[in-house]
Short mmCIF file of C-alpha atoms and ligand atoms in Angstrom, two decimals:
data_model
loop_
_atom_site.label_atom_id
_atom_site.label_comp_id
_atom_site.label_asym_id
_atom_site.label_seq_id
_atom_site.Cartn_x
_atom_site.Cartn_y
_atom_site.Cartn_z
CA UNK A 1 168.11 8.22 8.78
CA UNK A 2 171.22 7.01 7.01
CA UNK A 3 172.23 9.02 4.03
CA UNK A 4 175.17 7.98 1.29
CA UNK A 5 177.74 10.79 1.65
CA UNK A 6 178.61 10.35 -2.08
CA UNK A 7 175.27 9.91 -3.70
CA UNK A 8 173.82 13.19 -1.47
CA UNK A 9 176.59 15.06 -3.23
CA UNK A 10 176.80 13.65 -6.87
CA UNK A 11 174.32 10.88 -7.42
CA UNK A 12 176.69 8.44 -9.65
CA UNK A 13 174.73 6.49 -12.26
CA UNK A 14 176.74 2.90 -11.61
CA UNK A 15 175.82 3.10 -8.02
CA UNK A 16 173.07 1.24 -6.44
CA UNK A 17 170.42 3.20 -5.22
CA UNK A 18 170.57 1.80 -1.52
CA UNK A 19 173.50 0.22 0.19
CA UNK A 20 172.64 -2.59 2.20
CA UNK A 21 173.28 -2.85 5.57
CA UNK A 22 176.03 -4.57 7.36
CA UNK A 23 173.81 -7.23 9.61
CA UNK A 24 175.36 -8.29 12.56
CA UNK A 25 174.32 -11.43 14.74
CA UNK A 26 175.63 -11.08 18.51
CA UNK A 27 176.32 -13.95 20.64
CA UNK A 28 175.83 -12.71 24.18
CA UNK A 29 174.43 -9.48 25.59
CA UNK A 30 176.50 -8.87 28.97
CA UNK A 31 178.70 -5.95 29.51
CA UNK A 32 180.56 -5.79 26.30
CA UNK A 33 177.52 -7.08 24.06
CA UNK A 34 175.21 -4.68 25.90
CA UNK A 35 178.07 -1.81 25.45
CA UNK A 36 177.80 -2.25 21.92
CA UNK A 37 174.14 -2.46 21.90
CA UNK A 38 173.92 1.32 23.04
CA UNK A 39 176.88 2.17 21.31
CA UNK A 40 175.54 1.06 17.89
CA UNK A 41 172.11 3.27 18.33
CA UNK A 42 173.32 6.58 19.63
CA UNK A 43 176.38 6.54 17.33
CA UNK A 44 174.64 5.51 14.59
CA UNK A 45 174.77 7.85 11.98
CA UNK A 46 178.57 8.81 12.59
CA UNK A 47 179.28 4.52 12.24
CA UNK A 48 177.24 4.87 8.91
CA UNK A 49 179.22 7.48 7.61
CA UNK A 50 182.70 6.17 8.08
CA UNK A 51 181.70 2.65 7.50
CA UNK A 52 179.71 3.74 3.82
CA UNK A 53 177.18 1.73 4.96
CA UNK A 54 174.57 1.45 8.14
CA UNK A 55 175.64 -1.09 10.35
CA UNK A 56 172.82 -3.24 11.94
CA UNK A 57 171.91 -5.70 15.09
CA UNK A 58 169.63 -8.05 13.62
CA UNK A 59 169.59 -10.96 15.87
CA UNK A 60 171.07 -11.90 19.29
CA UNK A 61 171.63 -14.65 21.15
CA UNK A 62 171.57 -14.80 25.19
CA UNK A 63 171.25 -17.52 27.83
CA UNK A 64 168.27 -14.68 29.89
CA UNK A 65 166.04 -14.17 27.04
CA UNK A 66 164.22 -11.74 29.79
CA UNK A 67 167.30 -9.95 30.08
CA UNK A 68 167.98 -9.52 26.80
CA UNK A 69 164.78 -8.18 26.06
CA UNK A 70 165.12 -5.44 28.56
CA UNK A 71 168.67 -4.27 26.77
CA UNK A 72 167.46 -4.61 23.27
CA UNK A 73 163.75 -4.20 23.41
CA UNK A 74 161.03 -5.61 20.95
CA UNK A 75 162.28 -4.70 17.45
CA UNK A 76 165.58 -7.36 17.56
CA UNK A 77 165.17 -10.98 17.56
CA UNK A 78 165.94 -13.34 20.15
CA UNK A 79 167.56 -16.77 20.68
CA UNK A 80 168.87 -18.73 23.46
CA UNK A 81 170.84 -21.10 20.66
CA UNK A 82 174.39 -19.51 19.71
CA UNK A 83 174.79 -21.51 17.15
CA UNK A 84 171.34 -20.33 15.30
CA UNK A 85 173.23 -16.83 14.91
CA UNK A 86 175.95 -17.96 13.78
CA UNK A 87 174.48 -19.74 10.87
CA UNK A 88 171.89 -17.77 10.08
CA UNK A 89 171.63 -16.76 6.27
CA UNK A 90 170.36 -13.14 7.37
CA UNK A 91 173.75 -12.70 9.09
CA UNK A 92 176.81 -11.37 7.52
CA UNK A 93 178.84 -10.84 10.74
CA UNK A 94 178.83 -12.55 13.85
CA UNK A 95 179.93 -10.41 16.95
CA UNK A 96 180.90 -13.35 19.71
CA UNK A 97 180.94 -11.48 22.87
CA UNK A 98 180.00 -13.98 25.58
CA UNK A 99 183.31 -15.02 26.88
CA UNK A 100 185.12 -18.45 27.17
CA UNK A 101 186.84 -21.02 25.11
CA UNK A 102 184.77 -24.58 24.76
CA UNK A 103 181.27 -23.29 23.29
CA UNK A 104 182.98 -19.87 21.87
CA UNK A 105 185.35 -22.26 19.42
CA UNK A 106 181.95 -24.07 18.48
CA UNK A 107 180.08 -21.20 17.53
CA UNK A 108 183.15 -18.81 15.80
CA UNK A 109 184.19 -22.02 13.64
CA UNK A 110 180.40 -22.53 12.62
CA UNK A 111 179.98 -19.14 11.75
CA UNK A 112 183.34 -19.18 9.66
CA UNK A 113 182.10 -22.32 7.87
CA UNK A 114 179.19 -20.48 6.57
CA UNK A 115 180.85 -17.98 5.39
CA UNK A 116 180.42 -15.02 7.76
CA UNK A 117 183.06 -12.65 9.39
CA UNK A 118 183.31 -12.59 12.92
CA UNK A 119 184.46 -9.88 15.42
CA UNK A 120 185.24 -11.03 18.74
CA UNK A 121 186.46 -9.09 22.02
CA UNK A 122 187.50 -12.95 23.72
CA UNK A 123 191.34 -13.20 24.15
CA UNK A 124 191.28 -16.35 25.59
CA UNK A 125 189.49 -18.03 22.41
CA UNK A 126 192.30 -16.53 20.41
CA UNK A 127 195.17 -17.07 22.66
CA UNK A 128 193.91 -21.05 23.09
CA UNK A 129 192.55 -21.69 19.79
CA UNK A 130 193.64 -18.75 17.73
CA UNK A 131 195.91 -20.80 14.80
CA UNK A 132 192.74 -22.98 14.58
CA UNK A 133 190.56 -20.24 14.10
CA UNK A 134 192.53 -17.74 11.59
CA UNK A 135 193.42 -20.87 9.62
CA UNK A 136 189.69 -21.56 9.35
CA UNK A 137 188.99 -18.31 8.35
CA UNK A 138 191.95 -18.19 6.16
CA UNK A 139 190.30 -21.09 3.89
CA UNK A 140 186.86 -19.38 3.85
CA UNK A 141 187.93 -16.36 2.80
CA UNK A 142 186.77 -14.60 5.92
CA UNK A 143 187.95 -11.61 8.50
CA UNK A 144 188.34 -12.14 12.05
CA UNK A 145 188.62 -9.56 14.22
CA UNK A 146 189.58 -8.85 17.56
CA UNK A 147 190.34 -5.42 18.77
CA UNK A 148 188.31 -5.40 21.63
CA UNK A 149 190.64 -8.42 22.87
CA UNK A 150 193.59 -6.40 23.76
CA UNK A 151 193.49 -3.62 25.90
CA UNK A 152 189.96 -2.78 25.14
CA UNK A 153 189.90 1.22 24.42
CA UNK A 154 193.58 1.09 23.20
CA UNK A 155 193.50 0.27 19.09
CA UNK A 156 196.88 -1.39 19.81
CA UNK A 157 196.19 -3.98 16.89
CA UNK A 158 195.26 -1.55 14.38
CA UNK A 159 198.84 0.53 15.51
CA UNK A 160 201.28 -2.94 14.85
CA UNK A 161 199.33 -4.40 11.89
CA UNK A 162 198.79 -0.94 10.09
CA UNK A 163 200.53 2.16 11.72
CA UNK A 164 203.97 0.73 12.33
CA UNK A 165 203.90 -1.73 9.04
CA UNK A 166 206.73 -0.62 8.16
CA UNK A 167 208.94 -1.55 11.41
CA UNK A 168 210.91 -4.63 12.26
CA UNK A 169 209.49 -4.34 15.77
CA UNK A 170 212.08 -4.92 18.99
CA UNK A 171 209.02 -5.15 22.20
CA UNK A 172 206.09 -4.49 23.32
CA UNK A 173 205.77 -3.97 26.75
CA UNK A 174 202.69 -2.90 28.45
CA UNK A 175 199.93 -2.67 31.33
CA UNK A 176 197.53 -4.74 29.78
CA UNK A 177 195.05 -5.74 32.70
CA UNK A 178 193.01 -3.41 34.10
CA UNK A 179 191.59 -5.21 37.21
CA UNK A 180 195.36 -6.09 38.98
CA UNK A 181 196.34 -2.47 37.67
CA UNK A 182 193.13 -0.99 39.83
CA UNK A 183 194.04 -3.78 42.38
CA UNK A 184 197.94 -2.37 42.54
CA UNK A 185 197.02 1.10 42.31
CA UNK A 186 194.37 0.64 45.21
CA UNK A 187 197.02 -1.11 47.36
CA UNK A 188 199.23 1.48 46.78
CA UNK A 189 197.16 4.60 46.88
CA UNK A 190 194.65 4.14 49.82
CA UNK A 191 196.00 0.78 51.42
CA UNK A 192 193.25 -1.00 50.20
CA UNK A 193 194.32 -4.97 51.08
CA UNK A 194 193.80 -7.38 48.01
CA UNK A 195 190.93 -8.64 48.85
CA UNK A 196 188.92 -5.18 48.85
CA UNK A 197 190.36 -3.59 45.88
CA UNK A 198 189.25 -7.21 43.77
CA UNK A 199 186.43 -6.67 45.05
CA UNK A 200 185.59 -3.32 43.99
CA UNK A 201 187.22 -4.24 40.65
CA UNK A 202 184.87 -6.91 39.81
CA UNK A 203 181.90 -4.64 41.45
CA UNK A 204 182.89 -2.59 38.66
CA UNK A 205 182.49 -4.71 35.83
CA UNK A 206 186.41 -5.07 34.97
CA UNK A 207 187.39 -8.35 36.20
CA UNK A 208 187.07 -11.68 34.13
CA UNK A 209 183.96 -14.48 35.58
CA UNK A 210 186.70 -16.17 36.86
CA UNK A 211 189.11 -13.47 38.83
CA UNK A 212 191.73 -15.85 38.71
CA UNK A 213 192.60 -15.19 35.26
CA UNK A 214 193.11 -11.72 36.16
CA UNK A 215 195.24 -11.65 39.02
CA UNK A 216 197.25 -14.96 37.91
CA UNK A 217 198.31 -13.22 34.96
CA UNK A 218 196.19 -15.72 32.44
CA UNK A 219 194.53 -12.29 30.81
CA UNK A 220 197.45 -10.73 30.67
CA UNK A 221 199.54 -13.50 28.94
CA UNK A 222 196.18 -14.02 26.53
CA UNK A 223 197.00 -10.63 25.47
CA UNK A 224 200.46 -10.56 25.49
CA UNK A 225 200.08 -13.52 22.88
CA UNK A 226 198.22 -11.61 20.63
CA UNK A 227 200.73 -8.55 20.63
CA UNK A 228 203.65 -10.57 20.35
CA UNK A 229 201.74 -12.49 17.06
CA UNK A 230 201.12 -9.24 15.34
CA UNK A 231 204.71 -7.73 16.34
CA UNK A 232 206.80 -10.55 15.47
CA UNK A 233 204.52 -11.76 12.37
CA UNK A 234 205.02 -15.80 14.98
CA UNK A 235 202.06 -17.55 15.50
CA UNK A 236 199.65 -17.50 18.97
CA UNK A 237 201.07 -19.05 21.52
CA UNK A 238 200.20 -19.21 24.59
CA UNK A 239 202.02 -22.11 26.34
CA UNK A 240 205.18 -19.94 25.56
CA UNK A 241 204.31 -17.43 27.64
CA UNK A 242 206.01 -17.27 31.31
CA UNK A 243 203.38 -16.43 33.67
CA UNK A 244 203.22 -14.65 37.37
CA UNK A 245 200.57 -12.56 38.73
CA UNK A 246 200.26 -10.62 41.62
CA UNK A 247 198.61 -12.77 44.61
CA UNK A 248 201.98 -13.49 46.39
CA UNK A 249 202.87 -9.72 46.42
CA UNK A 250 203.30 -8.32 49.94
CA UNK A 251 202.86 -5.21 50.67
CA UNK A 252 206.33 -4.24 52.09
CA UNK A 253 207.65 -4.86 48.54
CA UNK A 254 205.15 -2.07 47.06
CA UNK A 255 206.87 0.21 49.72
CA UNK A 256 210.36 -0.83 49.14
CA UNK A 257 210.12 -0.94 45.31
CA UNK A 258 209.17 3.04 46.10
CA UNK A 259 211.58 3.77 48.71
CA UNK A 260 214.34 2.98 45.91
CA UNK A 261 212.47 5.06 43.23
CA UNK A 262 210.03 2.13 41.08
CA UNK A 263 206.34 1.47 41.52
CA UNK A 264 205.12 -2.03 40.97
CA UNK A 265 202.87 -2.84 37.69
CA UNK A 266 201.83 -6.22 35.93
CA UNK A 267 203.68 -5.56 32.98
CA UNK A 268 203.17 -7.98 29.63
CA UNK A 269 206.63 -8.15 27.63
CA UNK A 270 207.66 -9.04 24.31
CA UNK A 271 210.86 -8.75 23.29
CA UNK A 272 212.67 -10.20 20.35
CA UNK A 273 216.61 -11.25 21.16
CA UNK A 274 218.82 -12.50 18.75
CA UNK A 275 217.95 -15.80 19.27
CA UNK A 276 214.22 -16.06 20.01
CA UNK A 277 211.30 -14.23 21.28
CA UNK A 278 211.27 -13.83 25.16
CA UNK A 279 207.52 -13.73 26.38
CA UNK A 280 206.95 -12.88 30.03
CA UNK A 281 203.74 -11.51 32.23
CA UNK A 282 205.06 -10.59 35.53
CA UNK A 283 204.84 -7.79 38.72
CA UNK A 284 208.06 -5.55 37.45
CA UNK A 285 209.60 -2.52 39.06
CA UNK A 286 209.09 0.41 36.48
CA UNK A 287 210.93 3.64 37.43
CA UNK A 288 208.60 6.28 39.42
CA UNK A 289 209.41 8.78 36.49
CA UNK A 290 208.12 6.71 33.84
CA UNK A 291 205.21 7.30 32.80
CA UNK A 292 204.19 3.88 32.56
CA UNK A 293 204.15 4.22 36.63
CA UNK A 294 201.82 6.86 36.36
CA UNK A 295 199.09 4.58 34.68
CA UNK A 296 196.37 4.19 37.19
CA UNK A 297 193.51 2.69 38.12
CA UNK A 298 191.78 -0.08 35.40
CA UNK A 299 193.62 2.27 32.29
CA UNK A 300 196.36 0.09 30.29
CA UNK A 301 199.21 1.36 28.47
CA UNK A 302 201.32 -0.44 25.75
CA UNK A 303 204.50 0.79 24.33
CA UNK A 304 205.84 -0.38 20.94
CA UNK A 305 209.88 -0.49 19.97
CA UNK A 306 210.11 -0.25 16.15
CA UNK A 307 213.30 -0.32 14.24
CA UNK A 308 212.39 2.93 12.41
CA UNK A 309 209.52 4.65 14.73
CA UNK A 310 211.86 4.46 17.63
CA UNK A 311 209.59 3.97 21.35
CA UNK A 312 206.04 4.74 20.67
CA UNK A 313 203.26 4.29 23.72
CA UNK A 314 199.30 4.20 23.82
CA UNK A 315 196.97 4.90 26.93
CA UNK A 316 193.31 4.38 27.51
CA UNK A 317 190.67 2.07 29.60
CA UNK A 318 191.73 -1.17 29.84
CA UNK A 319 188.45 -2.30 30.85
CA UNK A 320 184.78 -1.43 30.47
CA UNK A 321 181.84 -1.81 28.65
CA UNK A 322 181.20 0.71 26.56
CA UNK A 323 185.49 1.08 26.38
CA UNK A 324 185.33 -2.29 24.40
CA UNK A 325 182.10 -1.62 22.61
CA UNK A 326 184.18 1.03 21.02
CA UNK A 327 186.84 -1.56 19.82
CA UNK A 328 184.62 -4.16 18.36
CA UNK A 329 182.54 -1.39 16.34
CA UNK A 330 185.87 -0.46 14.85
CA UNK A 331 186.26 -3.99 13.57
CA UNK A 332 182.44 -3.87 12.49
CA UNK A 333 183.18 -0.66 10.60
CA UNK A 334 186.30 -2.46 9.30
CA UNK A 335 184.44 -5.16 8.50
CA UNK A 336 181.59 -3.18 6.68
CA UNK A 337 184.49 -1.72 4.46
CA UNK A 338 185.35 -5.31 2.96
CA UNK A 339 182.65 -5.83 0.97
CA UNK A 340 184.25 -6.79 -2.72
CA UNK A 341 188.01 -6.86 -1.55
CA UNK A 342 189.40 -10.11 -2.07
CA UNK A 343 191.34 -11.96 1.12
CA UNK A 344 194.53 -11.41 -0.58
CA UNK A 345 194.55 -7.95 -0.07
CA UNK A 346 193.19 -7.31 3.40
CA UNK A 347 194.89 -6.27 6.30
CA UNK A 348 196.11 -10.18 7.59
CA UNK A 349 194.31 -11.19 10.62
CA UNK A 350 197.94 -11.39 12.78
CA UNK A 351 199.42 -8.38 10.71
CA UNK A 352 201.77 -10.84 8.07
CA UNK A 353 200.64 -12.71 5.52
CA UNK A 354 200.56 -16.54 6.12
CA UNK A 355 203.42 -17.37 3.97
CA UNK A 356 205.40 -14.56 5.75
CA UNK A 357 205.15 -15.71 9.13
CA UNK A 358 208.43 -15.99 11.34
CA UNK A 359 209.06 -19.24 13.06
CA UNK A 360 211.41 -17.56 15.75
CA UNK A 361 211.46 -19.72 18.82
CA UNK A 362 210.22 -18.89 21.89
CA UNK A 363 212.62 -18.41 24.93
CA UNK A 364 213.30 -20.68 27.98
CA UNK A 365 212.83 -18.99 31.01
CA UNK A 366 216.73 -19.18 31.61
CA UNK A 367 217.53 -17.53 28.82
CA UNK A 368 215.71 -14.04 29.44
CA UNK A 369 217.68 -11.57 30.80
CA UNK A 370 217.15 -8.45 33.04
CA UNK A 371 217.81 -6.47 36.23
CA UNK A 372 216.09 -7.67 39.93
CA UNK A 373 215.01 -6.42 43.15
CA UNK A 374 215.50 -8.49 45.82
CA UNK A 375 214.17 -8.37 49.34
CA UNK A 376 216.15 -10.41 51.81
CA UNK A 377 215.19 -10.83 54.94
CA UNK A 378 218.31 -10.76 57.45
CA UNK A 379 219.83 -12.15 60.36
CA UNK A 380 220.64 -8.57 61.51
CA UNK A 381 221.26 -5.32 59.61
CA UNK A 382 225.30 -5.31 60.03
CA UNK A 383 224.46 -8.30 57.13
CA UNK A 384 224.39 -5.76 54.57
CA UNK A 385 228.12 -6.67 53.15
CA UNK A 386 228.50 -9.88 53.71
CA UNK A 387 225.13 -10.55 51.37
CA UNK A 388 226.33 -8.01 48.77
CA UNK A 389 229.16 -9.62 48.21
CA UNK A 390 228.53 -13.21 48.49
CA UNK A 391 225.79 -12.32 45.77
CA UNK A 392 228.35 -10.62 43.42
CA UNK A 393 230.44 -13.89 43.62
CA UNK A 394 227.76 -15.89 41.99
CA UNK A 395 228.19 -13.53 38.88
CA UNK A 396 225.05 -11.53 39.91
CA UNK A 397 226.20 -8.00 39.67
CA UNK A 398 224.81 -5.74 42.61
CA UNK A 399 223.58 -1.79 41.43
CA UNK A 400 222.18 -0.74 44.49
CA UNK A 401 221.68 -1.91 48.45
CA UNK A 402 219.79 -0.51 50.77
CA UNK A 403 217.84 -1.21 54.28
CA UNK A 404 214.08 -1.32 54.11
CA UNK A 405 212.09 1.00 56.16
CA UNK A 406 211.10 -0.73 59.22
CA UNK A 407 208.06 -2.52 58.93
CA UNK A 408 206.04 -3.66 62.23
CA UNK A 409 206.40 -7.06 63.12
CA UNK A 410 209.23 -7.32 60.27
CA UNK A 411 213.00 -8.08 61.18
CA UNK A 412 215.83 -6.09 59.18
CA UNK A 413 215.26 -6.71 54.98
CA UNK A 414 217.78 -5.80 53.01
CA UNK A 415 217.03 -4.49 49.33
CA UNK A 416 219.41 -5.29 46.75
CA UNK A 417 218.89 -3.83 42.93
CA UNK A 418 220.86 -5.83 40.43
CA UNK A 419 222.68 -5.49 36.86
CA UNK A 420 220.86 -7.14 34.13
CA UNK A 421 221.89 -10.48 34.57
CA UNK A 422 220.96 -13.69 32.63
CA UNK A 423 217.72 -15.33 34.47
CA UNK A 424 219.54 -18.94 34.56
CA UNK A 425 222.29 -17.23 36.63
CA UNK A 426 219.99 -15.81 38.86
CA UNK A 427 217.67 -18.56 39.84
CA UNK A 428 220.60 -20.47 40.72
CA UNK A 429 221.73 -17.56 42.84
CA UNK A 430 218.46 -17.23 44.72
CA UNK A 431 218.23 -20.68 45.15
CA UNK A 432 221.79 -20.41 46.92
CA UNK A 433 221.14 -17.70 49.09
CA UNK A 434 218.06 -19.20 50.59
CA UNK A 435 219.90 -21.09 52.26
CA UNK A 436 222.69 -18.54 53.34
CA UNK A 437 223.38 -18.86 57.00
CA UNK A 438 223.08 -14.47 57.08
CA UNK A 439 219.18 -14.99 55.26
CA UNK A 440 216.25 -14.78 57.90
CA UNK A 441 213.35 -15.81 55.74
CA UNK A 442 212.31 -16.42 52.00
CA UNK A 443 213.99 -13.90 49.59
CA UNK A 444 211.62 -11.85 47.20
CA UNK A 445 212.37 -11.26 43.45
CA UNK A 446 210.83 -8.92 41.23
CA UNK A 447 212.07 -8.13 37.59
CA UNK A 448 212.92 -4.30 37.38
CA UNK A 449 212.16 -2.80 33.44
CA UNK A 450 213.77 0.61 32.80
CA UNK A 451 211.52 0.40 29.56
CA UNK A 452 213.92 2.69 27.92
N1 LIG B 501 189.42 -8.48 32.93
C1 LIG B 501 190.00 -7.71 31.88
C2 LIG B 501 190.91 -6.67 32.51
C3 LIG B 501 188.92 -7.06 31.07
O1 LIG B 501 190.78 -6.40 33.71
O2 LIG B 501 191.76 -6.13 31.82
C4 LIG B 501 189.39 -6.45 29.79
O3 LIG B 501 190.07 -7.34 28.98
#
């Protein structure tokens, strides 16, 4: 039974004698609805007490009514229309948990128009439809929140829109997909081949309903649009964002990237240069002592440059239902705190005020600018010079060469670490040295981030 902190101590006469409850409508019940679900009952006096007010499910809306009534039992109503939650006059929040972009925009905007918060875990509403959305919600006077949509566990949002406020922020880089970090660390670990570590991650609840958008990158770049948002104080976008999973990785390259001291990760980065914002989701080398390489299985880790804060990094589950239950009943508890506060003086929904926001352009590919690995496969292993050096006469400054380890079935590979060099320079470069009478077969390039 929920008891007021303040009126069990000091009963104040002004007060009202019962708080009401925060009522919360939930579209979809599946592993993150049904997370919160359980989450929401056993936690429920601890929510109470921080929120000042019990927080409640009163109505939920699922496509298996059967289901549904198996997770939630008897006592909490049931729909199969979306739409009748999210306009429901008995609703003050709606909690959109069932994933994708066409019906999801429907049912958020709907909900916004009548006047009701919404707390949402989807990053690919946001990262598609997000300016839509927060401007909607801007004009109604409305929060919308999205914790769970970024690195699930991690409360990366509430660190760059609250904790580092004060910061002109420089990156954010981070592992911020759990299924291709299992899939990498599987590969890597026990040998696993792709196609068995996917399907364990997916087995185990962490991979999107369409795998694709995990191991493409699309999740990853969904998030990374959200960071880079609250970071910069730009708007969402997602088109911006230069994308590359992890299907064409080989397997040699995970072993040469740790022969020469790296591990592979999909890392997300956002980095403001002088001159724009540079946005990329790609496989990078981090160094083997970092201890961003030593972020396994479906866990994520983000790390924050601010001006004043210097590096700062956060860890947890990147993935999972309860994991992301616990980030959207943060943003319920946030939300059950608003009650009276005017829009003006909440925390913005991309961490800046709308007539604050930077328009700092994004980047062209060819204007980013890092260190590579390349893998080259070679003629024959006396190569090794002549390679080098033609390479450092197209203005791409060689660190570090090396032989791979000898692979079966694999002809001599040579391994080349580069200076940071301009990304425009070095496409040109590789597309050169394809076609270099010493080159065997198609050259490999990976970025390499000392995130220092
Ligand atoms: N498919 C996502 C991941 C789930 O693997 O990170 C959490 O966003």
């Amino acid at each position: 039974m929920y008891r007021d902190p303040v009126q069990s101590l000091e009963p104040l006469p002004s007060r009202p004698a019962a708080i009401r409850a925060l009522r919360v409508g939930m579209i979809g019940i599946g592993t993150v609805g049904s997370g919160t679900f359980r989450v929401l009952a056993r936690n429920q006096a601890e929510i109470a007490g921080r929120a000042g007010r019990p927080i409640e499910l009163v109505m939920v809306a699922a496509r298996n009514l059967v289901r549904a009534a198996a997770i939630v039992g008897a006592d909490v109503p049931l729909t199969d229309d979306p739409l009748r939650v999210a306009t429901h006059p008995d609703v003050d929040v709606v909690v959109e948990v069932a994933g994708g972009t066409g019906p999801a925009r429907e049912w958020v905007l709907a909900a916004i128009a009548h006047g009701k918060h919404v707390v949402t875990a989807n990053k690919a509403l946001l990262a598609v439809h997000g300016a839509e959305i927060f401007a909607a919600a801007r004009r109604h006077g409305v929060a919308v929140a999205y914790e769970g949509a970024v690195a699930v566990s991690i409360p990366i949002v509430k660190a760059l829109r609250e904790g580092l406020a004060a910061n002109r922020i420089e990156w954010v880089a981070g592992i911020i997909n759990g299924t291709t970090n299992f899939i990498l660390s599987k590969m890597r670990d026990e040998g696993l081949d792709f196609a068995a570590a996917l399907a364990q991650a997916q087995a185990l609840g962490y991979a999107e309903a369409d795998p694709a958008f995990d191991i493409e990158g699309i999740d990853a770049a969904h998030k990374l649009t959200l960071l880079a948002a609250n970071a910069f104080g730009t708007t969402v976008r997602l088109a911006d964002v230069q994308v590359q999973g992890i299907t064409a990785l080989e397997r040699v390259d995970v072993a040469s990237a740790e022969q020469l001291g790296y591990r592979i990760k999909l890392l997300g980065v956002a980095r403001r240069r002088e001159e724009g914002v540079e946005l990329r989701v790609q496989p990078a080398l981090v160094p083997a002592s970092h201890l961003m390489a030593h972020v396994s299985g479906s866990m994520n880790a983000v790390m924050v440059k601010g001006d004043a804060s210097g590096v700062t990094m956060y860890y947890g589950a990147g993935a999972g239902s309860e994991q992301t239950a616990s980030a959207v009943i943060a943003d319920l508890v946030d939300v059950a705190r608003l009650d009276g506060t005017h829009a003006a003086q909440r925390v913005p929904h991309l961490g800046f005020h709308a007539h604050a926001m930077s328009a700092l352009p994004a980047l062209p590919r060819a204007e980013a600018c890092g260190a590579h690995y390349l893998r080259i496969p070679v003629q024959a292993a006396s190569q090794i010079e002549a390679v080098s050096g033609w390479l450092a006469g197209q203005q791409v400054p060689v660190q570090q060469v090396a032989l791979a380890a000898a692979q079966p079935g694999m002809g001599a590979q040579l391994l080349v670490l580069t200076q940071p060099v301009r990304q425009g320079t070095m496409d040109l470069a590789l597309h050169a040295l394809q076609a270099h009478p010493s080159v065997a077969g198609k050259v490999t390039a990976l970025c390499v981030e000392a995130l220092a």
